[in-house]
Amino acid sequence: MSNLGRLQKVDLRSEWIKEDRDFTPWLAREENICLLGETLNMSLEVEQEERRVGRFSADILCKDTGSTDGGWVVIENQLETTDHSHLGQILTYAAGLEAKTCVWVAAKFHEEHRAAIDWLNEISGDDHQFFGLEIELWRIGDSPAAPKFNIVAKPNDWKREVGRSARSMEPANLTETKRLQLEFWEALKVRLSGHPTLRSQKPLPQHWTTFSIGRSGMHMGAIINTRENRIGVELYLGDDNANSYFEQLELDKEAIETDLDFELVWMPLPERRACRIIGFHPMKDLSDKRSWEELQCWLVCALEQMQQAFARRVKNLTCEAT
């Protein structure tokens, strides 16, 4: 008989002393926000930590990149048992940011607060959803502590909607273009398996996939444009300081473009809360899978060059242009 270990519950405060200084930065890391997203059946991408909403700050603001509209997701954290203060805060953030999904993470939920989340889901329309999750830490012997999220409150029809969403994503229910996009991104993810720095999101039947650039509120992306028969790579800047960040990067435009084997299109988009810096490569026909090898080789090389050119510069961006 094999000797089996025993699970031991770990006190949350032994790993995270303070919510804002320790737990929120941990949760905002790509691998941890992905774990939370898997629990909720969402593809979460962090836009900003400590997002200002009037006199207060939301712990984490995300986008659900797997939804059709990429709606805002507000996450509020607690390392203690839930309280009225945090319930009020998450409602304030949802209203101020017009978020469609609110996620309240705590060590333990009072039954009254669990009931409050259930009530919010009952009175809300189909466009809004509220989740309550308890966070636990477990280890076996001397192993590192492992996090576990448990859903304790959710929309009444969430399981049904998850099932419907999953069925709509099945290849049999996709258009030919969506099916090809999904297969292309799945093949690209396999190609990038083991890559030291490029990790894509879960492949989805859409015209883009994203990669971390090391700072919330922005990311790199790979794009398929079947209407104009081209693929592309981009740096996407997407928060309140996007235009300031864009101007700072543009000051270094000549040096940036010297490091690349392809031309960039600089798109400030002043009417939107976002900016894009993008490079394109011609594509004949996505349905010709014989061309995928060349297309994906170009994407990987271009993404590596974008990461090399922008990662350090992105890290040094300041909120106000100097």
mmCIF file of C-alpha atoms in Angstrom:
data_model
loop_
_atom_site.group_PDB
_atom_site.id
_atom_site.type_symbol
_atom_site.label_atom_id
_atom_site.label_comp_id
_atom_site.label_asym_id
_atom_site.label_seq_id
_atom_site.Cartn_x
_atom_site.Cartn_y
_atom_site.Cartn_z
ATOM 1 C CA MET A 1 0.000 0.000 0.000
ATOM 2 C CA SER A 2 1.244 3.479 -0.872
ATOM 3 C CA ASN A 3 1.762 5.978 1.916
ATOM 4 C CA LEU A 4 -0.626 8.846 1.287
ATOM 5 C CA GLY A 5 -0.172 12.332 2.692
ATOM 6 C CA ARG A 6 -2.723 14.271 4.707
ATOM 7 C CA LEU A 7 -4.110 17.648 3.748
ATOM 8 C CA GLN A 8 -3.386 20.330 6.342
ATOM 9 C CA LYS A 9 -5.229 23.635 6.353
ATOM 10 C CA VAL A 10 -2.940 26.681 6.468
ATOM 11 C CA ASP A 11 -3.789 29.984 8.143
ATOM 12 C CA LEU A 12 -4.192 32.678 5.491
ATOM 13 C CA ARG A 13 -2.246 35.226 7.544
ATOM 14 C CA SER A 14 0.804 32.978 7.527
ATOM 15 C CA GLU A 15 1.138 33.650 3.796
ATOM 16 C CA TRP A 16 -0.504 37.076 3.410
ATOM 17 C CA ILE A 17 -0.172 39.495 6.315
ATOM 18 C CA LYS A 18 -2.041 42.440 4.779
ATOM 19 C CA GLU A 19 -4.787 42.414 2.161
ATOM 20 C CA ASP A 20 -3.605 45.415 0.131
ATOM 21 C CA ARG A 21 0.144 44.827 0.373
ATOM 22 C CA ASP A 22 0.253 41.026 0.125
ATOM 23 C CA PHE A 23 -2.960 39.322 -0.977
ATOM 24 C CA THR A 24 -4.147 41.688 -3.718
ATOM 25 C CA PRO A 25 -0.761 41.732 -5.564
ATOM 26 C CA TRP A 26 -0.642 37.929 -5.288
ATOM 27 C CA LEU A 27 -4.136 37.504 -6.728
ATOM 28 C CA ALA A 28 -3.417 39.986 -9.536
ATOM 29 C CA ARG A 29 -0.573 37.828 -10.879
ATOM 30 C CA GLU A 30 -1.476 36.146 -14.137
ATOM 31 C CA GLU A 31 -1.279 32.558 -12.891
ATOM 32 C CA ASN A 32 -3.446 33.323 -9.837
ATOM 33 C CA ILE A 33 -6.117 35.392 -11.575
ATOM 34 C CA CYS A 34 -6.332 32.513 -14.086
ATOM 35 C CA LEU A 35 -7.015 30.120 -11.199
ATOM 36 C CA LEU A 36 -9.836 32.355 -9.986
ATOM 37 C CA GLY A 37 -11.118 32.620 -13.556
ATOM 38 C CA GLU A 38 -11.172 28.845 -13.938
ATOM 39 C CA THR A 39 -13.288 28.585 -10.783
ATOM 40 C CA LEU A 40 -15.783 31.067 -12.267
ATOM 41 C CA ASN A 41 -15.501 29.715 -15.822
ATOM 42 C CA MET A 42 -14.190 33.102 -17.008
ATOM 43 C CA SER A 43 -11.080 34.244 -18.867
ATOM 44 C CA LEU A 44 -9.976 37.039 -16.542
ATOM 45 C CA GLU A 45 -7.341 39.599 -17.445
ATOM 46 C CA VAL A 46 -6.229 42.188 -14.884
ATOM 47 C CA GLU A 47 -6.670 45.771 -16.028
ATOM 48 C CA GLN A 48 -5.681 47.592 -12.832
ATOM 49 C CA GLU A 49 -5.014 47.120 -9.127
ATOM 50 C CA GLU A 50 -6.371 49.615 -6.581
ATOM 51 C CA ARG A 51 -8.600 51.283 -9.197
ATOM 52 C CA ARG A 52 -9.853 54.620 -7.882
ATOM 53 C CA VAL A 53 -13.630 55.007 -7.569
ATOM 54 C CA GLY A 54 -14.309 58.395 -5.995
ATOM 55 C CA ARG A 55 -12.765 58.393 -2.506
ATOM 56 C CA PHE A 56 -12.266 54.622 -2.548
ATOM 57 C CA SER A 57 -10.212 52.050 -4.478
ATOM 58 C CA ALA A 58 -11.410 48.749 -5.912
ATOM 59 C CA ASP A 59 -8.905 45.982 -5.169
ATOM 60 C CA ILE A 60 -8.737 44.550 -8.693
ATOM 61 C CA LEU A 61 -10.467 45.498 -11.945
ATOM 62 C CA CYS A 62 -10.522 42.818 -14.644
ATOM 63 C CA LYS A 63 -12.019 42.143 -18.031
ATOM 64 C CA ASP A 64 -13.674 38.885 -18.939
ATOM 65 C CA THR A 65 -11.969 38.364 -22.297
ATOM 66 C CA GLY A 66 -13.999 35.231 -22.916
ATOM 67 C CA SER A 67 -17.321 37.101 -23.005
ATOM 68 C CA THR A 68 -18.662 38.676 -26.172
ATOM 69 C CA ASP A 69 -18.489 42.212 -24.779
ATOM 70 C CA GLY A 70 -15.415 41.873 -22.530
ATOM 71 C CA GLY A 71 -17.367 43.262 -19.556
ATOM 72 C CA TRP A 72 -15.740 44.695 -16.417
ATOM 73 C CA VAL A 73 -15.251 42.417 -13.408
ATOM 74 C CA VAL A 74 -14.687 44.006 -9.979
ATOM 75 C CA ILE A 75 -12.931 41.914 -7.322
ATOM 76 C CA GLU A 76 -12.996 42.845 -3.630
ATOM 77 C CA ASN A 77 -10.786 40.924 -1.189
ATOM 78 C CA GLN A 78 -10.920 40.123 2.519
ATOM 79 C CA LEU A 79 -8.606 37.957 4.597
ATOM 80 C CA GLU A 80 -11.194 37.877 7.368
ATOM 81 C CA THR A 81 -14.859 36.992 7.720
ATOM 82 C CA THR A 82 -17.139 39.160 5.577
ATOM 83 C CA ASP A 83 -18.478 42.438 6.956
ATOM 84 C CA HIS A 84 -20.975 45.145 5.972
ATOM 85 C CA SER A 85 -18.219 47.576 5.009
ATOM 86 C CA HIS A 86 -16.890 45.398 2.203
ATOM 87 C CA LEU A 87 -20.404 44.638 0.982
ATOM 88 C CA GLY A 88 -21.019 48.370 0.620
ATOM 89 C CA GLN A 89 -17.659 48.880 -1.072
ATOM 90 C CA ILE A 90 -18.220 46.296 -3.767
ATOM 91 C CA LEU A 91 -21.627 47.791 -4.587
ATOM 92 C CA THR A 92 -20.060 51.255 -4.762
ATOM 93 C CA TYR A 93 -17.348 50.007 -7.130
ATOM 94 C CA ALA A 94 -19.861 48.190 -9.313
ATOM 95 C CA ALA A 95 -21.927 51.348 -9.692
ATOM 96 C CA GLY A 96 -18.954 53.654 -10.260
ATOM 97 C CA LEU A 97 -17.324 51.393 -12.859
ATOM 98 C CA GLU A 98 -20.539 50.058 -14.405
ATOM 99 C CA ALA A 99 -19.223 46.555 -13.806
ATOM 100 C CA LYS A 100 -21.290 43.599 -14.950
ATOM 101 C CA THR A 101 -19.702 41.093 -12.572
ATOM 102 C CA CYS A 102 -18.767 41.492 -8.915
ATOM 103 C CA VAL A 103 -16.579 38.951 -7.122
ATOM 104 C CA TRP A 104 -16.207 39.086 -3.333
ATOM 105 C CA VAL A 105 -13.357 36.919 -2.022
ATOM 106 C CA ALA A 106 -13.114 36.360 1.740
ATOM 107 C CA ALA A 107 -11.792 33.902 4.312
ATOM 108 C CA LYS A 108 -15.340 33.074 5.425
ATOM 109 C CA PHE A 109 -18.842 34.306 4.578
ATOM 110 C CA HIS A 110 -21.424 35.206 7.197
ATOM 111 C CA GLU A 111 -24.750 33.659 6.310
ATOM 112 C CA GLU A 112 -26.285 37.170 6.146
ATOM 113 C CA HIS A 113 -23.775 38.236 3.479
ATOM 114 C CA ARG A 114 -24.250 35.020 1.537
ATOM 115 C CA ALA A 115 -27.983 35.778 1.559
ATOM 116 C CA ALA A 116 -27.283 39.357 0.420
ATOM 117 C CA ILE A 117 -25.365 38.072 -2.627
ATOM 118 C CA ASP A 118 -28.227 35.681 -3.420
ATOM 119 C CA TRP A 119 -30.721 38.560 -3.139
ATOM 120 C CA LEU A 120 -28.639 40.781 -5.435
ATOM 121 C CA ASN A 121 -28.620 38.031 -8.035
ATOM 122 C CA GLU A 122 -32.384 37.601 -7.713
ATOM 123 C CA ILE A 123 -33.200 41.281 -8.292
ATOM 124 C CA SER A 124 -30.543 41.923 -10.943
ATOM 125 C CA GLY A 125 -31.116 41.542 -14.655
ATOM 126 C CA ASP A 126 -29.362 39.015 -16.836
ATOM 127 C CA ASP A 127 -26.548 41.510 -17.527
ATOM 128 C CA HIS A 128 -25.246 41.517 -13.934
ATOM 129 C CA GLN A 129 -23.940 38.763 -11.692
ATOM 130 C CA PHE A 130 -22.534 38.552 -8.154
ATOM 131 C CA PHE A 131 -20.237 35.875 -6.721
ATOM 132 C CA GLY A 132 -19.061 35.101 -3.212
ATOM 133 C CA LEU A 133 -15.943 32.943 -2.858
ATOM 134 C CA GLU A 134 -14.047 31.653 0.160
ATOM 135 C CA ILE A 135 -10.266 31.329 -0.181
ATOM 136 C CA GLU A 136 -8.445 28.474 1.560
ATOM 137 C CA LEU A 137 -4.817 27.356 1.760
ATOM 138 C CA TRP A 138 -3.829 23.693 2.019
ATOM 139 C CA ARG A 139 -0.564 21.767 2.063
ATOM 140 C CA ILE A 140 0.636 18.179 2.301
ATOM 141 C CA GLY A 141 3.550 17.713 4.682
ATOM 142 C CA ASP A 142 6.256 20.265 3.921
ATOM 143 C CA SER A 143 4.884 21.181 0.486
ATOM 144 C CA PRO A 144 4.205 24.831 -0.440
ATOM 145 C CA ALA A 145 0.709 26.009 0.486
ATOM 146 C CA ALA A 146 -1.806 25.663 -2.355
ATOM 147 C CA PRO A 147 -4.807 28.003 -2.776
ATOM 148 C CA LYS A 148 -8.356 26.783 -3.278
ATOM 149 C CA PHE A 149 -11.376 28.936 -4.161
ATOM 150 C CA ASN A 150 -14.840 27.728 -3.113
ATOM 151 C CA ILE A 151 -17.966 29.340 -4.585
ATOM 152 C CA VAL A 152 -20.477 29.961 -1.787
ATOM 153 C CA ALA A 153 -22.862 32.338 -3.599
ATOM 154 C CA LYS A 154 -23.579 32.671 -7.308
ATOM 155 C CA PRO A 155 -26.363 33.593 -9.763
ATOM 156 C CA ASN A 156 -29.248 31.148 -9.626
ATOM 157 C CA ASP A 157 -28.913 30.194 -13.295
ATOM 158 C CA TRP A 158 -25.105 30.261 -13.382
ATOM 159 C CA LYS A 159 -24.656 26.514 -13.888
ATOM 160 C CA ARG A 160 -27.232 26.548 -16.658
ATOM 161 C CA GLU A 161 -25.595 29.569 -18.293
ATOM 162 C CA VAL A 162 -22.147 27.994 -17.986
ATOM 163 C CA GLY A 163 -23.447 24.878 -19.687
ATOM 164 C CA ARG A 164 -25.133 26.909 -22.423
ATOM 165 C CA SER A 165 -21.982 28.954 -22.944
ATOM 166 C CA ALA A 166 -19.839 25.823 -23.104
ATOM 167 C CA ARG A 167 -22.180 24.237 -25.655
ATOM 168 C CA SER A 168 -22.107 27.387 -27.807
ATOM 169 C CA MET A 169 -18.308 27.128 -27.860
ATOM 170 C CA GLU A 170 -18.343 23.551 -29.139
ATOM 171 C CA PRO A 171 -16.925 23.225 -32.669
ATOM 172 C CA ALA A 172 -20.236 21.901 -33.980
ATOM 173 C CA ASN A 173 -21.943 25.175 -33.006
ATOM 174 C CA LEU A 174 -19.303 27.540 -34.400
ATOM 175 C CA THR A 175 -19.197 29.269 -37.753
ATOM 176 C CA GLU A 176 -16.438 28.152 -40.108
ATOM 177 C CA THR A 177 -14.410 31.299 -39.377
ATOM 178 C CA LYS A 178 -14.751 30.902 -35.593
ATOM 179 C CA ARG A 179 -13.780 27.234 -35.832
ATOM 180 C CA LEU A 180 -10.640 28.107 -37.810
ATOM 181 C CA GLN A 181 -9.729 30.859 -35.335
ATOM 182 C CA LEU A 182 -10.056 28.431 -32.427
ATOM 183 C CA GLU A 183 -7.929 25.783 -34.171
ATOM 184 C CA PHE A 184 -5.299 28.375 -35.107
ATOM 185 C CA TRP A 185 -4.943 29.645 -31.506
ATOM 186 C CA GLU A 186 -4.881 26.080 -30.160
ATOM 187 C CA ALA A 187 -2.032 25.267 -32.548
ATOM 188 C CA LEU A 188 -0.204 28.453 -31.536
ATOM 189 C CA LYS A 189 -0.549 27.570 -27.845
ATOM 190 C CA VAL A 190 0.985 24.148 -28.529
ATOM 191 C CA ARG A 191 3.829 25.830 -30.415
ATOM 192 C CA LEU A 192 4.471 28.124 -27.434
ATOM 193 C CA SER A 193 4.410 25.288 -24.901
ATOM 194 C CA GLY A 194 7.527 25.652 -22.778
ATOM 195 C CA HIS A 195 8.332 29.142 -24.104
ATOM 196 C CA PRO A 196 10.153 31.011 -21.312
ATOM 197 C CA THR A 197 8.187 34.275 -21.558
ATOM 198 C CA LEU A 198 5.185 33.995 -23.907
ATOM 199 C CA ARG A 199 2.073 32.487 -22.340
ATOM 200 C CA SER A 200 -1.222 32.954 -24.136
ATOM 201 C CA GLN A 201 -4.710 32.910 -22.675
ATOM 202 C CA LYS A 202 -6.998 29.914 -23.107
ATOM 203 C CA PRO A 203 -7.693 29.570 -26.870
ATOM 204 C CA LEU A 204 -11.127 30.913 -27.779
ATOM 205 C CA PRO A 205 -13.054 31.171 -31.074
ATOM 206 C CA GLN A 206 -12.319 34.867 -31.628
ATOM 207 C CA HIS A 207 -10.003 36.972 -33.772
ATOM 208 C CA TRP A 208 -7.469 37.705 -31.003
ATOM 209 C CA THR A 209 -5.511 36.167 -28.143
ATOM 210 C CA THR A 210 -3.532 38.013 -25.468
ATOM 211 C CA PHE A 211 -0.167 37.800 -23.702
ATOM 212 C CA SER A 212 1.063 39.434 -20.508
ATOM 213 C CA ILE A 213 3.455 42.385 -20.844
ATOM 214 C CA GLY A 214 4.161 42.533 -17.096
ATOM 215 C CA ARG A 215 1.878 45.404 -16.103
ATOM 216 C CA SER A 216 -1.850 45.539 -15.426
ATOM 217 C CA GLY A 217 -4.041 47.610 -17.713
ATOM 218 C CA MET A 218 -2.086 46.651 -20.823
ATOM 219 C CA HIS A 219 -1.112 43.545 -22.758
ATOM 220 C CA MET A 220 0.313 42.248 -25.989
ATOM 221 C CA GLY A 221 -2.030 40.660 -28.494
ATOM 222 C CA ALA A 222 -1.983 38.494 -31.577
ATOM 223 C CA ILE A 223 -4.689 39.177 -34.168
ATOM 224 C CA ILE A 224 -6.264 37.470 -37.172
ATOM 225 C CA ASN A 225 -8.045 39.820 -39.590
ATOM 226 C CA THR A 226 -9.856 37.645 -42.149
ATOM 227 C CA ARG A 227 -11.598 40.611 -43.780
ATOM 228 C CA GLU A 228 -8.320 42.303 -44.702
ATOM 229 C CA ASN A 229 -6.346 39.038 -44.984
ATOM 230 C CA ARG A 230 -3.622 39.843 -42.485
ATOM 231 C CA ILE A 231 -2.381 38.879 -39.062
ATOM 232 C CA GLY A 232 -0.836 41.218 -36.507
ATOM 233 C CA VAL A 233 0.766 41.767 -33.130
ATOM 234 C CA GLU A 234 -0.009 44.711 -30.893
ATOM 235 C CA LEU A 235 0.637 46.469 -27.623
ATOM 236 C CA TYR A 236 -2.737 47.414 -26.133
ATOM 237 C CA LEU A 237 -2.929 50.228 -23.551
ATOM 238 C CA GLY A 238 -6.302 50.213 -21.866
ATOM 239 C CA ASP A 239 -6.808 52.314 -18.728
ATOM 240 C CA ASP A 240 -7.397 55.953 -17.761
ATOM 241 C CA ASN A 241 -3.729 56.801 -18.394
ATOM 242 C CA ALA A 242 -3.595 55.150 -21.820
ATOM 243 C CA ASN A 243 -3.065 58.365 -23.768
ATOM 244 C CA SER A 244 -0.339 59.543 -21.398
ATOM 245 C CA TYR A 245 1.416 56.179 -21.686
ATOM 246 C CA PHE A 246 1.087 56.295 -25.477
ATOM 247 C CA GLU A 247 2.690 59.757 -25.645
ATOM 248 C CA GLN A 248 5.600 58.616 -23.477
ATOM 249 C CA LEU A 249 6.232 55.597 -25.696
ATOM 250 C CA GLU A 250 5.900 57.694 -28.830
ATOM 251 C CA LEU A 251 8.815 59.860 -27.656
ATOM 252 C CA ASP A 252 10.946 56.728 -28.044
ATOM 253 C CA LYS A 253 9.347 55.722 -31.353
ATOM 254 C CA GLU A 254 12.512 55.778 -33.461
ATOM 255 C CA ALA A 255 14.490 53.577 -31.062
ATOM 256 C CA ILE A 256 11.568 51.162 -30.668
ATOM 257 C CA GLU A 257 11.094 50.693 -34.396
ATOM 258 C CA THR A 258 14.821 50.139 -34.894
ATOM 259 C CA ASP A 259 14.521 46.980 -32.786
ATOM 260 C CA LEU A 260 11.743 45.489 -34.973
ATOM 261 C CA ASP A 261 11.729 43.678 -38.317
ATOM 262 C CA PHE A 262 8.297 45.054 -39.186
ATOM 263 C CA GLU A 263 6.581 48.436 -39.314
ATOM 264 C CA LEU A 264 4.321 49.711 -36.552
ATOM 265 C CA VAL A 265 1.070 51.623 -36.818
ATOM 266 C CA TRP A 266 0.638 54.009 -33.866
ATOM 267 C CA MET A 267 -3.052 54.446 -33.016
ATOM 268 C CA PRO A 268 -3.749 56.977 -30.207
ATOM 269 C CA LEU A 269 -7.577 56.588 -30.383
ATOM 270 C CA PRO A 270 -8.154 59.786 -28.311
ATOM 271 C CA GLU A 271 -11.935 59.254 -28.325
ATOM 272 C CA ARG A 272 -11.536 55.955 -26.465
ATOM 273 C CA ARG A 273 -9.936 54.920 -23.163
ATOM 274 C CA ALA A 274 -7.388 52.856 -25.056
ATOM 275 C CA CYS A 275 -4.445 53.089 -27.454
ATOM 276 C CA ARG A 276 -2.857 50.536 -29.774
ATOM 277 C CA ILE A 277 0.579 50.068 -31.318
ATOM 278 C CA ILE A 278 0.290 47.369 -33.956
ATOM 279 C CA GLY A 279 2.273 45.642 -36.704
ATOM 280 C CA PHE A 280 0.774 43.607 -39.563
ATOM 281 C CA HIS A 281 1.780 40.707 -41.809
ATOM 282 C CA PRO A 282 -0.076 39.558 -44.961
ATOM 283 C CA MET A 283 -2.169 36.388 -44.942
ATOM 284 C CA LYS A 284 -3.706 34.744 -47.997
ATOM 285 C CA ASP A 285 -6.411 32.486 -46.610
ATOM 286 C CA LEU A 286 -6.848 31.248 -43.039
ATOM 287 C CA SER A 287 -8.556 28.104 -44.322
ATOM 288 C CA ASP A 288 -5.283 27.072 -45.986
ATOM 289 C CA LYS A 289 -3.750 25.252 -43.033
ATOM 290 C CA ARG A 290 -0.534 24.721 -44.985
ATOM 291 C CA SER A 291 0.176 28.423 -44.400
ATOM 292 C CA TRP A 292 -0.220 28.192 -40.601
ATOM 293 C CA GLU A 293 3.392 27.167 -40.029
ATOM 294 C CA GLU A 294 4.699 30.363 -41.657
ATOM 295 C CA LEU A 295 2.043 32.574 -40.042
ATOM 296 C CA GLN A 296 2.677 31.242 -36.551
ATOM 297 C CA CYS A 297 6.445 31.475 -36.957
ATOM 298 C CA TRP A 298 6.005 35.161 -37.824
ATOM 299 C CA LEU A 299 3.691 35.724 -34.846
ATOM 300 C CA VAL A 300 6.079 34.122 -32.361
ATOM 301 C CA CYS A 301 9.060 36.086 -33.699
ATOM 302 C CA ALA A 302 7.067 39.342 -33.767
ATOM 303 C CA LEU A 303 5.744 38.828 -30.224
ATOM 304 C CA GLU A 304 9.276 38.173 -28.972
ATOM 305 C CA GLN A 305 10.462 41.388 -30.607
ATOM 306 C CA MET A 306 7.527 43.361 -29.177
ATOM 307 C CA GLN A 307 8.233 41.981 -25.725
ATOM 308 C CA GLN A 308 11.911 42.866 -26.048
ATOM 309 C CA ALA A 309 11.122 46.378 -27.290
ATOM 310 C CA PHE A 310 8.305 47.262 -24.880
ATOM 311 C CA ALA A 311 8.536 45.258 -21.619
ATOM 312 C CA ARG A 312 11.173 47.454 -19.974
ATOM 313 C CA ARG A 313 9.662 50.666 -21.344
ATOM 314 C CA VAL A 314 6.174 49.694 -20.148
ATOM 315 C CA LYS A 315 7.487 49.003 -16.656
ATOM 316 C CA ASN A 316 8.980 52.530 -16.482
ATOM 317 C CA LEU A 317 5.856 54.401 -17.654
ATOM 318 C CA THR A 318 4.509 57.053 -15.272
ATOM 319 C CA CYS A 319 0.912 58.138 -14.876
ATOM 320 C CA GLU A 320 1.613 61.633 -16.182
ATOM 321 C CA ALA A 321 3.735 62.392 -19.220
ATOM 322 C CA THR A 322 6.918 64.261 -18.376
#
